[in-house]
């Protein structure tokens, strides 16, 4: 059996990395594991390890490697059937509900599956490259050591109206700046890298379809996160400073204080990649295919937000009960609407998986159309769920005094008296709930539940382009013309 | 191999029925097969037979009976796996796209599967009844003869604020008015009966959850469509008279003139049902379960509307091309939106099927929650697709002169000159297309695509009640409370 | 006091016209006043005359001419203040509610106000033309005789991707084909002409912004409706044949049988226009301004649909009461939503009027931005109101037997028994209500309430272009930059 | 001429108040004027004073008192015409655009107008009370001194399913606990008090319709903000700690750092109110009327959010330009949609004002129905504007490093290189813009733009109840029945 790390072992593994150059709020971070702003994001990843040891979740969290036949964490898996893909989205929903935020481990899983399939296709086409065999070894290494891979795609892009090779500064997309006999040197930066600082390996992929002139940008490779020429600049999040207050009151004010997401700008400052870790170098005509497969996988992976949606629904029901309003028909109807929207996303995600098809490399791809449909709904419905939750929660979620005021003897009695609602609900619990709701709809968790739902795995227009392209409109025109008895 | 009728054989089988008492627009209909208003609805059913002989659709249209092991039309099938259920919705989409209207054969299929499962449960509970064995014979009879079953559920209901037994007139829900040793006598009426006049058998089911005092209304049974004590009063549809003009111009003005749906009010005027065709009589505590299962099946069956949606999308694209507007970005974006909404419905339907579970009787039930989600979207999205199609089609769809004017020498030149658009598009074809669009969004097909999408298989609020009931909100509250660190 | 015709006098005035060449369903119409399909549309216009004699509506329906100081019907008025404009939209809502359909008299009113203002501006610019004085005389003539003017703008347009002068057939937009000393000859066709056959005068206007090469298309003029070289081809409407059955049962099946709209294709087959009726000829640089003003007026005029919306809301409430469902919370909530959407349209229309500004010619123009906002909402909300009404009405609205079946002794008892609902509601009244709802959402009235709301006064994209152009986005950017403390 | 304070004078006036008991984040605030979290909210109020001295805004910001004939700030005005009301909402939009947040002065204005009208009605009814005269003096005092009034309505409410007198703790709504010859003693707390700490006077009003048993809760009175028995507990806002960093980088990270809103929980701990400041005491039957009028005014006052919407639109356009994406058709379309929604709100607000009617007391009330329509849209559209802005802004708005990293020499070059986009846009300006967007959609400004839009002036359901009540549905039913030719 291969290694199935626990959360604690995962933390320990991070500590064995060489020092990372991480900057946050203008300062180099000394302790990248225990910094109060970073620690919750590590907790979330630890959860993905600990749940693999939870018997009740074993079917979702673990599976058997198609490479080694050993038991592995599903996050390292090359999906072997539609049923596998279905379990993947159910796992993502479950975890999203457990932590209420981004658990940062899907991108790598999706990147590995897309790269596994595409390296196979490149080798088959060229007949000379050995990318697939190299990559298979990389996946085995990841599986054997139960590592976290940062799927590293989004370039900083500069002027959006120009292609990689048209940019004023040629480094706006990661590119090969030097080719040596034993490897390549890459330069550039990847933006919005989820869990970058918490990972073991980066798997870099091109970010868009490319043409011959963009050849040097058509690069796919892996590199350890602790490579000394990589610089991390940590992104701020709404309400991030709430995490700095680790007192009990601060924990309440912080919302769901245990868990959090992480994004960083990752700069590859002329990083050498040995040949064995290069999986595409110049095969620009495959860049689009790799992106499409990765995006397809990842768009279905947004079923994680259904799990966060479960949290919003549960918070809405609890807020209504706390206020004595749970029996009002308009409240009940709004909660039904929240459920309906949430399950509509899940339905599309499940369908994308159920309709999955095998690729030449052997692993299974979700149905790309349905995955795009799923994600397009994710760019809309969480905002409406959030709006409905704010409706049910009441205005106090944005005017609530600090828990420090609840613990201050000068004000405690006032708050305990005047913020009381129905019997059996303490003001402290009401505060905790309202802070959770604030966090989910305006704070750190909202970053993941809203804005990331909008832009992660591609902004809405990216899905619309795919939807328009994948739909067989000509076949639909035939249906219409046949019915109208129009010939030709 | 059991009988797989062709469309022609189906028509012939209708002709062998005893004369039906059918009334339409104030008159008794003499020829219920060739009446111009009825004939298109028979064409649609004939399509479900002919397609079973189309090799390209064999996988969707036919399957192997779990009762007899013979090849049967899928519409008579007891679903034997999630894959079976998935094929069912794909068949429904395909047929919806072929005819652009209701093909009237889903209700019976869904009714048979629900009744098969529920009679099993009743017998198991009572230990004395033999409903399941009786019903198994009925299904075999249907399969062997490839018959159409009218799933007969919706009572006329009288005052909606009262239960069956509370109504002023006790006949507002079909009930047993007499029990004899050899059978029962039923009285009442079923409304909106899809394909009633075109079927071979009625399968009557109760329409709602019932209590002890509603016992006489808890009745499930079958009866041939040509029973002399049944009266049919045919429902009018928007633009139904267009079908009366069977000239070439009339065919154009009629839209998709070949195909149509059918609904009738069916009155059971003290009809005797022999015991062998009684599948529930008084077991009121199972009425709700039967309804829930039927409704669950049928709510996923609304994927047929995705096929009609394909026709709308094809019509939109064609209209844009005919106008020279297909390259406008707002047109392209609206077509993408139509595809997105259409596929969202399909995604939910596929998911409901993929998550199907086996029932004690052996056949498979869709996931009830996801089926309700699917149908709830069906009560919304077709209206938006219709709106977008009207947007793209342009105002001429409601101000277009008759094709008779196109064929009138006094006006033909004017119309051919002034309604011309881009080279290669004849005014006649433009007319055909616009009449199809009128039919789909305002005419007979709109009855099926819009209003039936709203109310068929239960009105929107029925789904909302189920969605609220099926969601495990307490589990979601636990998620929220755990994250907020609220105990209890 | 000038003439204020009654409805009867209006009908008489139509009879004094020379014979019109009107074609309908392939035949020349002999009696254009009493044809069953046309008569309801004349009733609607008659209503606009009769209401001017209804004391309770005098403030809305009548006003004082700014040209003659005499009392006139508001439909002939040159608006003299924002308060005047506000009364205009209130009149339109009131009339929409009275007839539930298009009353066909707004286009002329809006065309007169736009042309009055623009002829003034042309003359001022050129210094040589006398268009304004000519047009003032035309308006006086209309006011003195209380005539109906068909505002005649929408050309047939051919290939939408090409300008007037680029079309293969140069007649796709109405143009001047000959200039004589005493007048001009025009050729072309105007599509979707509301009330064309029921009017006294056409007022032709160009349909889009034009450039120098489109000069011959920049023509504005008036011509009597009964000019012998004009041909009318009547447009079909959903369910138009229902009107052919003038029996009592046919009247019920027809929905709101009294009233209806009218659209026709109007062909100008080389019509001579004397100079005194020419108000623009070649001043292409004013075509856009005239269109923008007309469209601005007319987009606010769509407050008529708020009146129809009132009918839908009233029908929804009545349907719920008839079914015994009026107290269900979801029904009440849907009716509130219908009211909300309806009043949102009205609010925007009122605002467009209240913010009206005086033009150089002296009459008042609505606020063009707000009028476009109003109309954009009209392209959306009526569809949702219609959907909600169908939800509340129940499926019987599309499966209801004919009233002929209610009056047929063989079926009357069945229908009276089984379609009964709550005490005090006759089945006949229930039928009348459901047929009204069918008519409003699928039938002839739906043509006006839905598709015309979409395309009348410009399709949705036309408003979006105006909204984008009229918004001072640069000023908004300054707001954002100031707040962000961005210089420059 | 009465006093028109400048912003500086306003600040000085605050300093003359007796020390306030204000608690924030667990501590008593020593300096309530300069505390970094409070100061921006004072800047916003100062803006309402300074703008009154800006000649370009004089027509909106100032007017003539109906009581004294002197020039006053419009915020102290008793509205004297529909035109006055229209200027009010235009002023609110302008100010919302200037500061991008809540400027805290509307509630008092709306409260004064509602109380002025209602005291008149009470006195007229009772014949014995002198509330109106007392209140007129209060308004004169406010006008003469250009003071800020906190309209103090929302009680803490306890269990929402119970009325004031039914609560377990009788103090859940502010009530009279003692009546003395010279005045009354009140106890209770008002929640969400906008600008409470920045005001001069509280004007307390009851928060809901009341019955005889709630008599002691039917109290309206005024009291200086610096009364020693009042306690203020300051509400936290999303990202409030960003304001604590007053360095240049901190100012950037804070978004629009100058301005902010303020809400506090205000506890009246047995406060004595002299008779001259009591304007209602026990006249429970007028509580509902006062609430309805205040809510009506205040719901139209939400046109301030249209001004903030202008900022969002400007930010969206700027973000698109900064990214080089401004010419993409989907971007342009989304900006048009933002404008459309924003102007729809404004349209309804303008209409509510334009349709304003005079009350018996002489001042003008907005149209209550249209004001509710306006506010109902405010509970929806800002969320969609926010969603669209996040779409256009791109994901960097939630993953952007701190400005401290931009100013840190170790990371400055990386950021300046890799976050560059189009020529002429500095990374610093891009950061400023993205931080503004973060603030508007997730931060302190989002509290005002989103959640306050939801709940301020009553939660959505409160408007729906009013909309349902104010619509004359019976008249609409008559329209429908007349058209359907249904008698009775």
Coordinates of N, CA, C and O in Angstrom, one line a residue, chain A residues 80-151:
Chain A
X80 N -10.7 6.3 -13.6 CA -10.7 5.1 -14.4 C -12.1 4.8 -14.9 O -12.3 3.7 -15.5
X81 N -13.1 5.6 -14.6 CA -14.5 5.3 -15.1 C -15.3 6.5 -14.8 O -15.0 7.3 -14.0
X82 N -16.5 6.5 -15.4 CA -17.5 7.5 -15.0 C -17.8 7.5 -13.5 O -18.0 8.5 -12.9
X83 N -17.9 6.3 -13.0 CA -18.2 6.1 -11.6 C -17.1 6.8 -10.7 O -17.4 7.4 -9.7
X84 N -15.9 6.7 -11.1 CA -14.8 7.4 -10.5 C -15.0 8.9 -10.5 O -14.8 9.6 -9.5
X85 N -15.4 9.4 -11.6 CA -15.6 10.8 -11.8 C -16.8 11.3 -10.9 O -16.7 12.4 -10.3
X86 N -17.8 10.5 -10.8 CA -18.9 10.8 -10.0 C -18.5 10.9 -8.5 O -18.9 11.8 -7.8
X87 N -17.7 9.9 -8.1 CA -17.2 10.0 -6.7 C -16.3 11.2 -6.5 O -16.3 11.8 -5.4
X88 N -15.6 11.6 -7.5 CA -14.8 12.8 -7.4 C -15.6 14.0 -7.0 O -15.3 14.7 -6.0
X89 N -16.7 14.2 -7.7 CA -17.5 15.4 -7.4 C -18.3 15.3 -6.1 O -18.5 16.3 -5.4
X90 N -18.6 14.1 -5.7 CA -19.2 13.9 -4.4 C -18.2 14.1 -3.3 O -18.6 14.7 -2.2
X91 N -17.0 13.7 -3.5 CA -16.0 14.0 -2.5 C -15.8 15.6 -2.4 O -15.7 16.1 -1.3
X92 N -15.8 16.2 -3.5 CA -15.6 17.7 -3.5 C -16.7 18.4 -2.8 O -16.5 19.3 -2.0
X93 N -18.0 17.9 -3.0 CA -19.1 18.5 -2.3 C -18.9 18.3 -0.8 O -19.1 19.2 0.0
X94 N -18.6 17.1 -0.4 CA -18.5 16.7 1.0 C -17.4 17.6 1.6 O -17.6 18.2 2.7
X95 N -16.3 17.7 1.0 CA -15.2 18.5 1.6 C -15.6 20.0 1.6 O -15.3 20.7 2.6
X96 N -16.2 20.5 0.6 CA -16.6 21.9 0.6 C -17.6 22.2 1.8 O -17.5 23.3 2.4
X97 N -18.4 21.2 2.1 CA -19.3 21.4 3.2 C -18.6 21.3 4.6 O -19.0 21.9 5.5
X98 N -17.5 20.5 4.6 CA -16.8 20.4 5.8 C -16.0 21.6 6.2 O -15.8 22.0 7.4
X99 N -15.4 22.3 5.2 CA -14.5 23.4 5.5 C -15.1 24.8 5.1 O -14.6 25.8 5.5
X100 N -16.1 24.8 4.2 CA -16.7 26.0 3.8 C -15.8 26.9 3.0 O -16.1 28.1 2.8
X101 N -14.8 26.4 2.5 CA -13.8 27.2 1.7 C -13.1 26.4 0.7 O -13.5 25.2 0.5
X102 N -12.2 26.9 0.0 CA -11.4 26.2 -1.0 C -10.4 25.3 -0.3 O -9.6 25.8 0.5
X103 N -10.4 24.0 -0.7 CA -9.4 23.1 -0.1 C -8.2 22.8 -1.0 O -7.4 22.0 -0.7
X104 N -8.1 23.6 -2.1 CA -6.8 23.8 -2.8 C -6.2 22.5 -3.4 O -5.1 22.6 -3.8
X105 N -6.9 21.4 -3.4 CA -6.2 20.2 -3.9 C -6.8 19.7 -5.3 O -6.3 18.7 -5.8
X106 N -7.8 20.4 -5.8 CA -8.5 19.9 -7.0 C -7.6 20.3 -8.2 O -7.6 19.5 -9.2
X107 N -7.0 21.5 -8.2 CA -6.3 21.9 -9.4 C -5.2 20.9 -9.8 O -5.1 20.6 -11.0
X108 N -4.5 20.5 -8.8 CA -3.4 19.5 -9.1 C -4.0 18.2 -9.7 O -3.5 17.7 -10.7
X109 N -5.1 17.7 -9.1 CA -5.7 16.5 -9.6 C -6.1 16.7 -11.0 O -5.9 15.8 -11.9
X110 N -6.8 17.8 -11.3 CA -7.3 18.0 -12.7 C -6.1 18.2 -13.6 O -6.2 17.8 -14.8
X111 N -5.1 18.9 -13.2 CA -3.9 19.1 -14.0 C -3.3 17.8 -14.4 O -2.8 17.6 -15.5
X112 N -3.2 16.9 -13.4 CA -2.5 15.7 -13.7 C -3.3 14.8 -14.7 O -2.7 14.2 -15.6
X113 N -4.6 14.8 -14.5 CA -5.4 14.0 -15.5 C -5.3 14.6 -16.9 O -5.3 13.8 -17.9
X114 N -5.3 15.9 -17.0 CA -5.3 16.5 -18.3 C -3.9 16.3 -19.0 O -3.8 16.0 -20.2
X115 N -2.9 16.4 -18.2 CA -1.5 16.3 -18.7 C -1.2 14.8 -19.1 O -0.6 14.6 -20.1
X116 N -1.7 13.9 -18.2 CA -1.5 12.5 -18.5 C -2.1 12.2 -19.9 O -1.4 11.5 -20.7
X117 N -3.3 12.7 -20.2 CA -3.9 12.4 -21.5 C -3.2 13.1 -22.6 O -3.1 12.5 -23.7
X118 N -2.8 14.3 -22.4 CA -2.3 15.1 -23.5 C -0.9 14.7 -23.9 O -0.5 14.7 -25.0
X119 N -0.1 14.3 -22.9 CA 1.3 13.9 -23.2 C 1.2 12.6 -24.0 O 2.0 12.4 -25.0
X120 N 0.2 11.8 -23.7 CA 0.0 10.6 -24.6 C -0.2 10.9 -26.0 O 0.4 10.4 -26.9
X121 N -1.1 11.9 -26.2 CA -1.5 12.3 -27.6 C -0.3 13.0 -28.3 O -0.1 12.8 -29.5
X122 N 0.5 13.7 -27.6 CA 1.6 14.4 -28.2 C 2.6 13.3 -28.7 O 3.0 13.3 -29.8
X123 N 2.9 12.4 -27.8 CA 3.9 11.4 -28.2 C 3.4 10.6 -29.4 O 4.2 10.2 -30.2
X124 N 2.1 10.3 -29.4 CA 1.6 9.5 -30.5 C 1.7 10.3 -31.8 O 2.0 9.7 -32.8
X125 N 1.5 11.6 -31.7 CA 1.6 12.4 -32.9 C 3.0 12.6 -33.4 O 3.3 12.4 -34.5
X126 N 3.9 12.9 -32.4 CA 5.3 13.2 -32.8 C 6.0 11.9 -33.1 O 6.9 11.8 -34.0
X127 N 5.8 10.9 -32.3 CA 6.5 9.6 -32.5 C 7.9 9.7 -31.9 O 8.6 8.7 -31.9
X128 N 8.3 10.9 -31.5 CA 9.7 11.0 -31.0 C 9.8 11.4 -29.6 O 10.8 11.1 -28.9
X129 N 8.8 12.1 -29.1 CA 8.9 12.6 -27.7 C 8.6 11.5 -26.7 O 7.9 10.5 -27.0
X130 N 9.0 11.6 -25.4 CA 8.7 10.7 -24.4 C 8.0 11.3 -23.2 O 8.2 11.0 -22.1
X131 N 7.2 12.3 -23.5 CA 6.6 13.1 -22.4 C 5.7 12.2 -21.5 O 5.7 12.4 -20.3
X132 N 5.0 11.3 -22.2 CA 4.0 10.5 -21.4 C 4.7 9.7 -20.4 O 4.2 9.6 -19.2
X133 N 5.8 9.0 -20.8 CA 6.5 8.1 -19.8 C 7.0 9.0 -18.7 O 6.9 8.6 -17.5
X134 N 7.6 10.1 -19.0 CA 8.1 11.0 -17.9 C 7.0 11.4 -17.0 O 7.1 11.4 -15.8
X135 N 5.8 11.7 -17.6 CA 4.8 12.2 -16.7 C 4.2 11.1 -15.9 O 3.8 11.3 -14.7
X136 N 4.1 9.9 -16.5 CA 3.6 8.8 -15.7 C 4.5 8.6 -14.4 O 4.0 8.4 -13.3
X137 N 5.8 8.8 -14.6 CA 6.7 8.7 -13.4 C 6.4 9.7 -12.4 O 6.4 9.5 -11.2
X138 N 6.1 10.9 -12.9 CA 5.8 12.0 -12.0 C 4.5 11.7 -11.2 O 4.4 11.9 -10.0
X139 N 3.5 11.2 -11.9 CA 2.3 10.8 -11.2 C 2.5 9.7 -10.2 O 2.0 9.8 -9.0
X140 N 3.3 8.7 -10.5 CA 3.6 7.7 -9.6 C 4.3 8.3 -8.3 O 4.0 7.9 -7.2
X141 N 5.2 9.2 -8.6 CA 5.9 9.8 -7.4 C 4.9 10.6 -6.5 O 5.0 10.5 -5.3
X142 N 4.0 11.3 -7.2 CA 3.0 12.0 -6.4 C 2.1 11.0 -5.6 O 1.8 11.2 -4.4
X143 N 1.7 9.9 -6.3 CA 0.8 9.0 -5.6 C 1.6 8.3 -4.5 O 1.0 8.1 -3.4
X144 N 2.8 7.9 -4.7 CA 3.6 7.1 -3.7 C 3.8 8.0 -2.5 O 3.8 7.5 -1.4
X145 N 3.9 9.3 -2.7 CA 4.3 10.1 -1.5 C 3.1 11.0 -1.1 O 3.2 11.8 -0.2
X146 N 1.9 10.8 -1.7 CA 0.7 11.5 -1.3 C 0.9 13.0 -1.3 O 0.6 13.6 -0.3
X147 N 1.4 13.5 -2.4 CA 1.8 14.9 -2.4 C 0.7 15.8 -2.9 O -0.2 15.4 -3.6
X148 N 0.9 17.1 -2.7 CA 0.0 18.1 -3.2 C 0.7 18.7 -4.4 O 1.8 19.2 -4.3
X149 N -0.1 18.8 -5.5 CA 0.4 19.4 -6.7 C -0.4 20.7 -6.9 O -1.6 20.7 -6.9
X150 N 0.3 21.7 -7.2 CA -0.3 23.0 -7.6 C -0.4 23.0 -9.1 O 0.6 23.1 -9.8
X151 N -1.6 22.9 -9.6 CA -1.8 23.0 -11.0 C -1.7 24.4 -11.4 O -2.5 25.3 -11.0

